[in-house]
Amino acid sequence: GHCQSGSDMPQIKFDVNRRQYEIDVDDPTMPLLWVIRDFVGLTGTKYGCGIGQCGACTVHLDGAAVRSCSLPVSAVAGRSVMTIEGLSPDGRHPLQLAWQEGDVPQCGYCQAGQLMTAAAFLQQNPSPSDQEITTAMSGNLCRCGTYPRIHRAIKRALTNKPST
């Protein structure tokens, strides 16, 4: 058949926050971060370092915390992505409430990534020790140094039972 240029662009299908997306990608190595921000239009996930070192861009992929700035969009085909916007429909995830109660954010830039890392961690370890919390969060950098507040908020979230 006659081939038109651009018609063979690969399509990647995946879920973001429980909604399915089909995205035409001319570059399957494009980082997931830019797909989430530019194609899906969710801007809560932030660009920090671009090399997967600071954690500002953390999202969940099939429930595990991943760095979206260094993950190619091709890696998420057929999988489920959750961003900070999908953590709770009304912003009342126990961690989000604890973050508010503890007045955690200073500039706020890194905090979506902090929350997403903490949420995935607590799914795997619902009653962590102080040291386990520190270790789990050590890859997420905060220029403002809000680490003690983050730590306290995670501990607060452990004791805040979701209202039934």
Coordinates of N, CA and C in Angstrom, one line a residue, residues 17-18 82-101 115-116 157 160 162-163:
N17 N -4.1 7.7 36.3 CA -5.2 8.0 37.3 C -6.5 7.4 36.9
R18 N -6.4 6.1 36.5 CA -7.6 5.3 36.2 C -8.3 5.7 34.9
M82 N 0.0 6.5 38.2 CA -0.8 7.4 39.1 C 0.1 8.6 39.4
T83 N -0.5 9.8 39.3 CA 0.2 11.0 39.6 C -0.3 11.5 40.9
I84 N 0.2 12.6 41.4 CA -0.2 13.2 42.6 C -1.7 13.6 42.5
E85 N -2.2 13.9 41.3 CA -3.6 14.3 41.2 C -4.5 13.1 41.4
G86 N -4.0 11.8 41.2 CA -4.8 10.6 41.3 C -4.7 10.0 42.7
L87 N -3.9 10.5 43.6 CA -3.7 9.9 44.9 C -5.0 9.8 45.7
S88 N -5.8 10.9 45.5 CA -7.1 10.9 46.2 C -8.0 11.9 45.5
P89 N -9.2 11.4 45.2 CA -10.1 12.3 44.4 C -10.4 13.6 45.0
D90 N -10.4 13.7 46.4 CA -10.7 14.9 47.1 C -9.5 15.5 47.9
G91 N -8.3 15.0 47.6 CA -7.1 15.5 48.3 C -7.1 15.1 49.8
R92 N -7.8 14.0 50.1 CA -7.9 13.6 51.5 C -7.2 12.3 51.8
H93 N -6.2 12.0 51.1 CA -5.3 10.8 51.4 C -4.7 11.1 52.8
P94 N -4.6 10.1 53.6 CA -4.0 10.4 54.9 C -2.7 11.1 54.9
L95 N -1.9 10.9 53.9 CA -0.6 11.6 53.8 C -0.8 13.1 53.4
Q96 N -1.8 13.3 52.5 CA -2.1 14.7 52.2 C -2.6 15.5 53.4
L97 N -3.4 14.9 54.2 CA -4.0 15.5 55.4 C -2.8 15.8 56.4
A98 N -1.9 14.8 56.5 CA -0.8 14.9 57.5 C 0.1 16.0 57.0
W99 N 0.3 16.1 55.7 CA 1.2 17.2 55.1 C 0.6 18.6 55.5
Q100 N -0.7 18.7 55.3 CA -1.4 20.0 55.6 C -1.3 20.3 57.1
E101 N -1.6 19.3 58.0 CA -1.6 19.5 59.4 C -0.2 19.9 59.9
L115 N 5.4 13.1 48.5 CA 4.1 12.4 48.8 C 4.0 11.1 48.0
M116 N 4.3 11.1 46.8 CA 4.2 9.9 46.0 C 5.2 8.8 46.4
A157 N 0.6 10.4 59.5 CA -0.3 9.7 58.6 C -0.6 8.2 59.1
N160 N -3.2 8.5 61.7 CA -4.5 9.1 61.2 C -5.2 8.0 60.4
P162 N -8.1 6.6 58.1 CA -9.0 7.2 57.2 C -10.4 7.1 57.8
S163 N -11.2 8.2 57.7 CA -12.5 8.2 58.2 C -13.4 7.3 57.4

